Amino acid sequence: MTIQFADLARRVREDGVVASDELLSLRQQGWGDGIITQEEAEAIFAINNVLDQRDDAWSDFFVEAIGEFVLNGTKPRRQCNAEETEWLIAQIDHDGVIESFVELEALVRIVERAENVTDRLKNYLLEQIEREVMTGTGPARNGGELSDTHISPAECKILRRVIFASGGFGPAAVSRFDAEMLFRLKDATLADANAPEWADLFVDGVANYLGGFTIDNAQLSHDRKLELVEFLEKPSAGLEGFVAKMIETAPKLGRNINWAVEHLGGKDGPQNDYGADASAGDIVTEDENNWLQKMAQGDGKLDDIERKLLKRLVEDSPV
């Protein structure tokens, strides 16, 4: 960090305001040697902590500068390792929460841009959003959305960006941690109060984790698909009824009553070698067999959004 950058950062912290000419100087000094150093990144965090107002120009600079340090400050590039993760969380998390939207956006952009991030960083970010939904307060909420009984459009957008980001288990790969968080949010919120995009986010996320509705030894005909979809549209349809209907409509499967749950299961943990996974076939544990049934019947019945999920899985199965 140059002496000029340090002096400028000190003056801004003392004033609590970043003027446009000062922001331009911070950019010029910070990128003067082509990189953002750790000292410079910490000075930028210190400035952000004392600002009462964070306009778009400052927010853009903050997100860009912190992302540049974390992802390109050390080799290999576009990676966020364990040491960088702990540094980043320590800078942001002073009392267990993310205080400002600009800090939240910085984390989201890092997860989006990275080729790989640690599970701890991604999970920390998702835990922050889950806490915000449960408490009704947080950086993605505004003054009109302080209820803790719904998921806001802003939270849906951030959740989708993080869950389907390139960093983590793999490109657009949803983990069991992500899927179970989606179920918790669904069960804790009022369906009628949630943002319209919430249902699609839930279905897209859980279906991605489950890997689609695949059939090893048989395929569903178009007519049988329609029959199952129509069955799921009935208010009385439940998971046990769905399994029974599946056996009825696909009798040639030659599998036991756990067939549907087994194929609605999924693998926990990183999915890096997709070719090897496909050639090895599904190795389904008892825990994986019971996962969906446990999650879907946590309240003793299927709700509309879970029924929509099962319909998606049926519709995605091969013909």
PDB file of N, CA, C and O in Angstrom, residues 223-288:
ATOM      1  N   ASP A 223     -48.259 -40.908 -21.863  1.00  0.00           N
ATOM      2  CA  ASP A 223     -49.564 -41.031 -21.208  1.00  0.00           C
ATOM      3  C   ASP A 223     -49.409 -41.276 -19.719  1.00  0.00           C
ATOM      4  O   ASP A 223     -50.165 -40.737 -18.905  1.00  0.00           O
ATOM      5  N   ARG A 224     -48.439 -42.092 -19.346  1.00  0.00           N
ATOM      6  CA  ARG A 224     -48.249 -42.383 -17.922  1.00  0.00           C
ATOM      7  C   ARG A 224     -47.707 -41.163 -17.189  1.00  0.00           C
ATOM      8  O   ARG A 224     -48.023 -40.938 -16.019  1.00  0.00           O
ATOM      9  N   LYS A 225     -46.877 -40.386 -17.855  1.00  0.00           N
ATOM     10  CA  LYS A 225     -46.433 -39.139 -17.257  1.00  0.00           C
ATOM     11  C   LYS A 225     -47.630 -38.240 -16.952  1.00  0.00           C
ATOM     12  O   LYS A 225     -47.743 -37.679 -15.861  1.00  0.00           O
ATOM     13  N   LEU A 226     -48.491 -38.094 -17.953  1.00  0.00           N
ATOM     14  CA  LEU A 226     -49.672 -37.258 -17.764  1.00  0.00           C
ATOM     15  C   LEU A 226     -50.531 -37.775 -16.620  1.00  0.00           C
ATOM     16  O   LEU A 226     -51.073 -36.994 -15.836  1.00  0.00           O
ATOM     17  N   GLU A 227     -50.646 -39.099 -16.505  1.00  0.00           N
ATOM     18  CA  GLU A 227     -51.455 -39.681 -15.438  1.00  0.00           C
ATOM     19  C   GLU A 227     -50.884 -39.326 -14.069  1.00  0.00           C
ATOM     20  O   GLU A 227     -51.625 -38.980 -13.134  1.00  0.00           O
ATOM     21  N   LEU A 228     -49.558 -39.415 -13.943  1.00  0.00           N
ATOM     22  CA  LEU A 228     -48.926 -39.082 -12.664  1.00  0.00           C
ATOM     23  C   LEU A 228     -49.059 -37.593 -12.360  1.00  0.00           C
ATOM     24  O   LEU A 228     -49.304 -37.205 -11.216  1.00  0.00           O
ATOM     25  N   VAL A 229     -48.866 -36.754 -13.370  1.00  0.00           N
ATOM     26  CA  VAL A 229     -48.998 -35.319 -13.167  1.00  0.00           C
ATOM     27  C   VAL A 229     -50.414 -34.973 -12.728  1.00  0.00           C
ATOM     28  O   VAL A 229     -50.616 -34.182 -11.798  1.00  0.00           O
ATOM     29  N   GLU A 230     -51.414 -35.569 -13.379  1.00  0.00           N
ATOM     30  CA  GLU A 230     -52.804 -35.319 -12.997  1.00  0.00           C
ATOM     31  C   GLU A 230     -53.068 -35.785 -11.573  1.00  0.00           C
ATOM     32  O   GLU A 230     -53.790 -35.138 -10.805  1.00  0.00           O
ATOM     33  N   PHE A 231     -52.473 -36.932 -11.187  1.00  0.00           N
ATOM     34  CA  PHE A 231     -52.638 -37.435  -9.828  1.00  0.00           C
ATOM     35  C   PHE A 231     -52.072 -36.446  -8.811  1.00  0.00           C
ATOM     36  O   PHE A 231     -52.680 -36.169  -7.776  1.00  0.00           O
ATOM     37  N   LEU A 232     -50.902 -35.889  -9.115  1.00  0.00           N
ATOM     38  CA  LEU A 232     -50.255 -34.954  -8.190  1.00  0.00           C
ATOM     39  C   LEU A 232     -51.015 -33.639  -8.079  1.00  0.00           C
ATOM     40  O   LEU A 232     -50.849 -32.912  -7.103  1.00  0.00           O
ATOM     41  N   GLU A 233     -51.811 -33.323  -9.055  1.00  0.00           N
ATOM     42  CA  GLU A 233     -52.600 -32.100  -8.998  1.00  0.00           C
ATOM     43  C   GLU A 233     -53.807 -32.214  -8.073  1.00  0.00           C
ATOM     44  O   GLU A 233     -54.408 -31.205  -7.716  1.00  0.00           O
ATOM     45  N   LYS A 234     -54.129 -33.445  -7.673  1.00  0.00           N
ATOM     46  CA  LYS A 234     -55.248 -33.631  -6.761  1.00  0.00           C
ATOM     47  C   LYS A 234     -54.840 -33.194  -5.356  1.00  0.00           C
ATOM     48  O   LYS A 234     -53.759 -33.542  -4.881  1.00  0.00           O
ATOM     49  N   PRO A 235     -55.694 -32.463  -4.663  1.00  0.00           N
ATOM     50  CA  PRO A 235     -55.357 -31.987  -3.318  1.00  0.00           C
ATOM     51  C   PRO A 235     -55.026 -33.108  -2.346  1.00  0.00           C
ATOM     52  O   PRO A 235     -54.258 -32.917  -1.412  1.00  0.00           O
ATOM     53  N   SER A 236     -55.580 -34.302  -2.566  1.00  0.00           N
ATOM     54  CA  SER A 236     -55.362 -35.404  -1.630  1.00  0.00           C
ATOM     55  C   SER A 236     -54.063 -36.149  -1.871  1.00  0.00           C
ATOM     56  O   SER A 236     -53.690 -37.030  -1.102  1.00  0.00           O
ATOM     57  N   ALA A 237     -53.372 -35.827  -2.929  1.00  0.00           N
ATOM     58  CA  ALA A 237     -52.158 -36.569  -3.269  1.00  0.00           C
ATOM     59  C   ALA A 237     -51.087 -36.362  -2.208  1.00  0.00           C
ATOM     60  O   ALA A 237     -50.791 -35.242  -1.813  1.00  0.00           O
ATOM     61  N   GLY A 238     -50.490 -37.454  -1.756  1.00  0.00           N
ATOM     62  CA  GLY A 238     -49.396 -37.399  -0.802  1.00  0.00           C
ATOM     63  C   GLY A 238     -48.228 -38.208  -1.326  1.00  0.00           C
ATOM     64  O   GLY A 238     -48.343 -38.872  -2.366  1.00  0.00           O
ATOM     65  N   LEU A 239     -47.102 -38.180  -0.628  1.00  0.00           N
ATOM     66  CA  LEU A 239     -45.921 -38.877  -1.125  1.00  0.00           C
ATOM     67  C   LEU A 239     -46.136 -40.378  -1.170  1.00  0.00           C
ATOM     68  O   LEU A 239     -45.755 -41.039  -2.135  1.00  0.00           O
ATOM     69  N   GLU A 240     -46.778 -40.965  -0.146  1.00  0.00           N
ATOM     70  CA  GLU A 240     -47.026 -42.399  -0.167  1.00  0.00           C
ATOM     71  C   GLU A 240     -47.961 -42.756  -1.320  1.00  0.00           C
ATOM     72  O   GLU A 240     -47.772 -43.766  -2.003  1.00  0.00           O
ATOM     73  N   GLY A 241     -48.987 -41.916  -1.537  1.00  0.00           N
ATOM     74  CA  GLY A 241     -49.883 -42.150  -2.660  1.00  0.00           C
ATOM     75  C   GLY A 241     -49.163 -42.022  -3.982  1.00  0.00           C
ATOM     76  O   GLY A 241     -49.433 -42.770  -4.927  1.00  0.00           O
ATOM     77  N   PHE A 242     -48.201 -41.091  -4.052  1.00  0.00           N
ATOM     78  CA  PHE A 242     -47.430 -40.927  -5.269  1.00  0.00           C
ATOM     79  C   PHE A 242     -46.591 -42.159  -5.554  1.00  0.00           C
ATOM     80  O   PHE A 242     -46.511 -42.638  -6.691  1.00  0.00           O
ATOM     81  N   VAL A 243     -45.945 -42.707  -4.526  1.00  0.00           N
ATOM     82  CA  VAL A 243     -45.145 -43.912  -4.707  1.00  0.00           C
ATOM     83  C   VAL A 243     -46.021 -45.056  -5.207  1.00  0.00           C
ATOM     84  O   VAL A 243     -45.665 -45.775  -6.148  1.00  0.00           O
ATOM     85  N   ALA A 244     -47.199 -45.229  -4.580  1.00  0.00           N
ATOM     86  CA  ALA A 244     -48.100 -46.297  -4.998  1.00  0.00           C
ATOM     87  C   ALA A 244     -48.543 -46.094  -6.446  1.00  0.00           C
ATOM     88  O   ALA A 244     -48.603 -47.052  -7.229  1.00  0.00           O
ATOM     89  N   LYS A 245     -48.841 -44.857  -6.792  1.00  0.00           N
ATOM     90  CA  LYS A 245     -49.271 -44.570  -8.163  1.00  0.00           C
ATOM     91  C   LYS A 245     -48.140 -44.811  -9.138  1.00  0.00           C
ATOM     92  O   LYS A 245     -48.353 -45.295 -10.258  1.00  0.00           O
ATOM     93  N   MET A 246     -46.912 -44.503  -8.737  1.00  0.00           N
ATOM     94  CA  MET A 246     -45.765 -44.755  -9.603  1.00  0.00           C
ATOM     95  C   MET A 246     -45.606 -46.247  -9.881  1.00  0.00           C
ATOM     96  O   MET A 246     -45.372 -46.671 -11.020  1.00  0.00           O
ATOM     97  N   ILE A 247     -45.739 -47.072  -8.817  1.00  0.00           N
ATOM     98  CA  ILE A 247     -45.628 -48.515  -8.999  1.00  0.00           C
ATOM     99  C   ILE A 247     -46.734 -49.009  -9.930  1.00  0.00           C
ATOM    100  O   ILE A 247     -46.513 -49.847 -10.806  1.00  0.00           O
ATOM    101  N   GLU A 248     -47.921 -48.444  -9.765  1.00  0.00           N
ATOM    102  CA  GLU A 248     -49.069 -48.847 -10.585  1.00  0.00           C
ATOM    103  C   GLU A 248     -48.864 -48.493 -12.047  1.00  0.00           C
ATOM    104  O   GLU A 248     -49.202 -49.254 -12.947  1.00  0.00           O
ATOM    105  N   THR A 249     -48.299 -47.299 -12.296  1.00  0.00           N
ATOM    106  CA  THR A 249     -48.156 -46.844 -13.674  1.00  0.00           C
ATOM    107  C   THR A 249     -46.887 -47.340 -14.337  1.00  0.00           C
ATOM    108  O   THR A 249     -46.717 -47.207 -15.543  1.00  0.00           O
ATOM    109  N   ALA A 250     -45.960 -47.891 -13.564  1.00  0.00           N
ATOM    110  CA  ALA A 250     -44.726 -48.422 -14.141  1.00  0.00           C
ATOM    111  C   ALA A 250     -44.447 -49.799 -13.565  1.00  0.00           C
ATOM    112  O   ALA A 250     -43.421 -50.027 -12.933  1.00  0.00           O
ATOM    113  N   PRO A 251     -45.343 -50.783 -13.776  1.00  0.00           N
ATOM    114  CA  PRO A 251     -45.213 -52.084 -13.134  1.00  0.00           C
ATOM    115  C   PRO A 251     -44.007 -52.879 -13.600  1.00  0.00           C
ATOM    116  O   PRO A 251     -43.564 -53.792 -12.911  1.00  0.00           O
ATOM    117  N   LYS A 252     -43.444 -52.551 -14.738  1.00  0.00           N
ATOM    118  CA  LYS A 252     -42.320 -53.321 -15.258  1.00  0.00           C
ATOM    119  C   LYS A 252     -40.999 -52.971 -14.602  1.00  0.00           C
ATOM    120  O   LYS A 252     -39.971 -53.547 -14.922  1.00  0.00           O
ATOM    121  N   LEU A 253     -41.035 -52.004 -13.699  1.00  0.00           N
ATOM    122  CA  LEU A 253     -39.790 -51.603 -13.045  1.00  0.00           C
ATOM    123  C   LEU A 253     -39.194 -52.728 -12.227  1.00  0.00           C
ATOM    124  O   LEU A 253     -37.983 -52.870 -12.111  1.00  0.00           O
ATOM    125  N   GLY A 254     -40.067 -53.552 -11.619  1.00  0.00           N
ATOM    126  CA  GLY A 254     -39.563 -54.664 -10.819  1.00  0.00           C
ATOM    127  C   GLY A 254     -38.807 -54.206  -9.599  1.00  0.00           C
ATOM    128  O   GLY A 254     -37.903 -54.888  -9.115  1.00  0.00           O
ATOM    129  N   ARG A 255     -39.167 -53.021  -9.043  1.00  0.00           N
ATOM    130  CA  ARG A 255     -38.498 -52.500  -7.865  1.00  0.00           C
ATOM    131  C   ARG A 255     -39.486 -52.456  -6.715  1.00  0.00           C
ATOM    132  O   ARG A 255     -40.698 -52.536  -6.908  1.00  0.00           O
ATOM    133  N   ASN A 256     -38.993 -52.332  -5.492  1.00  0.00           N
ATOM    134  CA  ASN A 256     -39.887 -52.333  -4.334  1.00  0.00           C
ATOM    135  C   ASN A 256     -40.499 -50.961  -4.105  1.00  0.00           C
ATOM    136  O   ASN A 256     -40.305 -50.032  -4.882  1.00  0.00           O
ATOM    137  N   ILE A 257     -41.253 -50.816  -3.017  1.00  0.00           N
ATOM    138  CA  ILE A 257     -41.996 -49.590  -2.759  1.00  0.00           C
ATOM    139  C   ILE A 257     -41.081 -48.391  -2.549  1.00  0.00           C
ATOM    140  O   ILE A 257     -41.504 -47.243  -2.635  1.00  0.00           O
ATOM    141  N   ASN A 258     -39.806 -48.649  -2.282  1.00  0.00           N
ATOM    142  CA  ASN A 258     -38.874 -47.543  -2.069  1.00  0.00           C
ATOM    143  C   ASN A 258     -38.335 -46.979  -3.378  1.00  0.00           C
ATOM    144  O   ASN A 258     -37.510 -46.080  -3.366  1.00  0.00           O
ATOM    145  N   TRP A 259     -38.818 -47.513  -4.511  1.00  0.00           N
ATOM    146  CA  TRP A 259     -38.229 -47.105  -5.784  1.00  0.00           C
ATOM    147  C   TRP A 259     -38.245 -45.591  -5.989  1.00  0.00           C
ATOM    148  O   TRP A 259     -37.235 -44.984  -6.318  1.00  0.00           O
ATOM    149  N   ALA A 260     -39.405 -44.983  -5.799  1.00  0.00           N
ATOM    150  CA  ALA A 260     -39.493 -43.549  -6.084  1.00  0.00           C
ATOM    151  C   ALA A 260     -38.613 -42.747  -5.148  1.00  0.00           C
ATOM    152  O   ALA A 260     -37.897 -41.844  -5.573  1.00  0.00           O
ATOM    153  N   VAL A 261     -38.656 -43.090  -3.861  1.00  0.00           N
ATOM    154  CA  VAL A 261     -37.826 -42.363  -2.904  1.00  0.00           C
ATOM    155  C   VAL A 261     -36.355 -42.579  -3.227  1.00  0.00           C
ATOM    156  O   VAL A 261     -35.545 -41.659  -3.166  1.00  0.00           O
ATOM    157  N   GLU A 262     -36.000 -43.807  -3.610  1.00  0.00           N
ATOM    158  CA  GLU A 262     -34.610 -44.106  -3.945  1.00  0.00           C
ATOM    159  C   GLU A 262     -34.134 -43.226  -5.088  1.00  0.00           C
ATOM    160  O   GLU A 262     -33.051 -42.656  -5.052  1.00  0.00           O
ATOM    161  N   HIS A 263     -34.973 -43.093  -6.114  1.00  0.00           N
ATOM    162  CA  HIS A 263     -34.559 -42.316  -7.261  1.00  0.00           C
ATOM    163  C   HIS A 263     -34.769 -40.822  -7.067  1.00  0.00           C
ATOM    164  O   HIS A 263     -34.284 -40.020  -7.861  1.00  0.00           O
ATOM    165  N   LEU A 264     -35.453 -40.461  -6.011  1.00  0.00           N
ATOM    166  CA  LEU A 264     -35.538 -39.056  -5.665  1.00  0.00           C
ATOM    167  C   LEU A 264     -34.435 -38.682  -4.694  1.00  0.00           C
ATOM    168  O   LEU A 264     -34.336 -37.546  -4.275  1.00  0.00           O
ATOM    169  N   GLY A 265     -33.611 -39.655  -4.307  1.00  0.00           N
ATOM    170  CA  GLY A 265     -32.484 -39.390  -3.421  1.00  0.00           C
ATOM    171  C   GLY A 265     -31.383 -38.704  -4.193  1.00  0.00           C
ATOM    172  O   GLY A 265     -31.500 -38.389  -5.357  1.00  0.00           O
ATOM    173  N   GLY A 266     -30.265 -38.488  -3.547  1.00  0.00           N
ATOM    174  CA  GLY A 266     -29.167 -37.815  -4.218  1.00  0.00           C
ATOM    175  C   GLY A 266     -27.886 -38.068  -3.490  1.00  0.00           C
ATOM    176  O   GLY A 266     -27.877 -38.632  -2.406  1.00  0.00           O
ATOM    177  N   LYS A 267     -26.808 -37.691  -4.094  1.00  0.00           N
ATOM    178  CA  LYS A 267     -25.498 -37.878  -3.477  1.00  0.00           C
ATOM    179  C   LYS A 267     -25.128 -36.630  -2.699  1.00  0.00           C
ATOM    180  O   LYS A 267     -25.325 -35.523  -3.172  1.00  0.00           O
ATOM    181  N   ASP A 268     -24.586 -36.825  -1.520  1.00  0.00           N
ATOM    182  CA  ASP A 268     -24.159 -35.703  -0.707  1.00  0.00           C
ATOM    183  C   ASP A 268     -22.697 -35.406  -1.018  1.00  0.00           C
ATOM    184  O   ASP A 268     -21.921 -36.304  -1.325  1.00  0.00           O
ATOM    185  N   GLY A 269     -22.346 -34.134  -0.955  1.00  0.00           N
ATOM    186  CA  GLY A 269     -20.955 -33.759  -1.121  1.00  0.00           C
ATOM    187  C   GLY A 269     -20.611 -33.395  -2.556  1.00  0.00           C
ATOM    188  O   GLY A 269     -21.460 -33.378  -3.437  1.00  0.00           O
ATOM    189  N   PRO A 270     -19.332 -33.119  -2.834  1.00  0.00           N
ATOM    190  CA  PRO A 270     -18.908 -32.641  -4.140  1.00  0.00           C
ATOM    191  C   PRO A 270     -19.209 -33.644  -5.237  1.00  0.00           C
ATOM    192  O   PRO A 270     -19.113 -34.848  -5.037  1.00  0.00           O
ATOM    193  N   GLN A 271     -19.586 -33.129  -6.412  1.00  0.00           N
ATOM    194  CA  GLN A 271     -19.854 -33.944  -7.574  1.00  0.00           C
ATOM    195  C   GLN A 271     -18.898 -33.492  -8.676  1.00  0.00           C
ATOM    196  O   GLN A 271     -19.287 -32.838  -9.629  1.00  0.00           O
ATOM    197  N   ASN A 272     -17.647 -33.855  -8.548  1.00  0.00           N
ATOM    198  CA  ASN A 272     -16.658 -33.323  -9.455  1.00  0.00           C
ATOM    199  C   ASN A 272     -16.473 -34.177 -10.705  1.00  0.00           C
ATOM    200  O   ASN A 272     -16.329 -33.652 -11.791  1.00  0.00           O
ATOM    201  N   ASP A 273     -16.480 -35.504 -10.541  1.00  0.00           N
ATOM    202  CA  ASP A 273     -16.242 -36.395 -11.668  1.00  0.00           C
ATOM    203  C   ASP A 273     -17.572 -36.921 -12.161  1.00  0.00           C
ATOM    204  O   ASP A 273     -18.011 -38.007 -11.816  1.00  0.00           O
ATOM    205  N   TYR A 274     -18.225 -36.149 -13.019  1.00  0.00           N
ATOM    206  CA  TYR A 274     -19.569 -36.509 -13.440  1.00  0.00           C
ATOM    207  C   TYR A 274     -19.556 -37.770 -14.298  1.00  0.00           C
ATOM    208  O   TYR A 274     -20.474 -38.586 -14.226  1.00  0.00           O
ATOM    209  N   GLY A 275     -18.525 -37.959 -15.128  1.00  0.00           N
ATOM    210  CA  GLY A 275     -18.454 -39.157 -15.952  1.00  0.00           C
ATOM    211  C   GLY A 275     -18.330 -40.416 -15.106  1.00  0.00           C
ATOM    212  O   GLY A 275     -18.978 -41.431 -15.358  1.00  0.00           O
ATOM    213  N   ALA A 276     -17.480 -40.347 -14.063  1.00  0.00           N
ATOM    214  CA  ALA A 276     -17.309 -41.506 -13.187  1.00  0.00           C
ATOM    215  C   ALA A 276     -18.589 -41.809 -12.432  1.00  0.00           C
ATOM    216  O   ALA A 276     -18.963 -42.966 -12.245  1.00  0.00           O
ATOM    217  N   ASP A 277     -19.291 -40.754 -11.982  1.00  0.00           N
ATOM    218  CA  ASP A 277     -20.553 -40.963 -11.281  1.00  0.00           C
ATOM    219  C   ASP A 277     -21.557 -41.677 -12.165  1.00  0.00           C
ATOM    220  O   ASP A 277     -22.266 -42.586 -11.734  1.00  0.00           O
ATOM    221  N   ALA A 278     -21.620 -41.258 -13.435  1.00  0.00           N
ATOM    222  CA  ALA A 278     -22.599 -41.855 -14.341  1.00  0.00           C
ATOM    223  C   ALA A 278     -22.268 -43.304 -14.624  1.00  0.00           C
ATOM    224  O   ALA A 278     -23.154 -44.174 -14.653  1.00  0.00           O
ATOM    225  N   SER A 279     -20.986 -43.625 -14.838  1.00  0.00           N
ATOM    226  CA  SER A 279     -20.615 -44.993 -15.169  1.00  0.00           C
ATOM    227  C   SER A 279     -20.739 -45.913 -13.972  1.00  0.00           C
ATOM    228  O   SER A 279     -21.024 -47.101 -14.101  1.00  0.00           O
ATOM    229  N   ALA A 280     -20.526 -45.371 -12.771  1.00  0.00           N
ATOM    230  CA  ALA A 280     -20.622 -46.195 -11.573  1.00  0.00           C
ATOM    231  C   ALA A 280     -22.065 -46.479 -11.199  1.00  0.00           C
ATOM    232  O   ALA A 280     -22.359 -47.446 -10.498  1.00  0.00           O
ATOM    233  N   GLY A 281     -22.994 -45.637 -11.661  1.00  0.00           N
ATOM    234  CA  GLY A 281     -24.397 -45.819 -11.311  1.00  0.00           C
ATOM    235  C   GLY A 281     -24.682 -45.249  -9.936  1.00  0.00           C
ATOM    236  O   GLY A 281     -23.792 -44.799  -9.221  1.00  0.00           O
ATOM    237  N   ASP A 282     -25.946 -45.290  -9.554  1.00  0.00           N
ATOM    238  CA  ASP A 282     -26.358 -44.752  -8.265  1.00  0.00           C
ATOM    239  C   ASP A 282     -26.085 -45.753  -7.165  1.00  0.00           C
ATOM    240  O   ASP A 282     -26.533 -46.893  -7.226  1.00  0.00           O
ATOM    241  N   ILE A 283     -25.335 -45.316  -6.163  1.00  0.00           N
ATOM    242  CA  ILE A 283     -25.152 -46.106  -4.946  1.00  0.00           C
ATOM    243  C   ILE A 283     -25.912 -45.356  -3.865  1.00  0.00           C
ATOM    244  O   ILE A 283     -25.446 -44.348  -3.347  1.00  0.00           O
ATOM    245  N   VAL A 284     -27.094 -45.843  -3.547  1.00  0.00           N
ATOM    246  CA  VAL A 284     -28.014 -45.106  -2.695  1.00  0.00           C
ATOM    247  C   VAL A 284     -28.031 -45.699  -1.294  1.00  0.00           C
ATOM    248  O   VAL A 284     -28.291 -46.880  -1.117  1.00  0.00           O
ATOM    249  N   THR A 285     -27.717 -44.886  -0.311  1.00  0.00           N
ATOM    250  CA  THR A 285     -27.737 -45.346   1.067  1.00  0.00           C
ATOM    251  C   THR A 285     -29.155 -45.266   1.621  1.00  0.00           C
ATOM    252  O   THR A 285     -30.040 -44.637   1.036  1.00  0.00           O
ATOM    253  N   GLU A 286     -29.360 -45.890   2.768  1.00  0.00           N
ATOM    254  CA  GLU A 286     -30.669 -45.815   3.414  1.00  0.00           C
ATOM    255  C   GLU A 286     -31.019 -44.368   3.746  1.00  0.00           C
ATOM    256  O   GLU A 286     -32.173 -43.936   3.613  1.00  0.00           O
ATOM    257  N   ASP A 287     -30.003 -43.608   4.172  1.00  0.00           N
ATOM    258  CA  ASP A 287     -30.240 -42.199   4.485  1.00  0.00           C
ATOM    259  C   ASP A 287     -30.723 -41.445   3.255  1.00  0.00           C
ATOM    260  O   ASP A 287     -31.650 -40.643   3.329  1.00  0.00           O
ATOM    261  N   GLU A 288     -30.072 -41.695   2.108  1.00  0.00           N
ATOM    262  CA  GLU A 288     -30.478 -41.021   0.883  1.00  0.00           C
ATOM    263  C   GLU A 288     -31.865 -41.468   0.431  1.00  0.00           C
ATOM    264  O   GLU A 288     -32.642 -40.675  -0.095  1.00  0.00           O
TER     265      GLU A 288
END
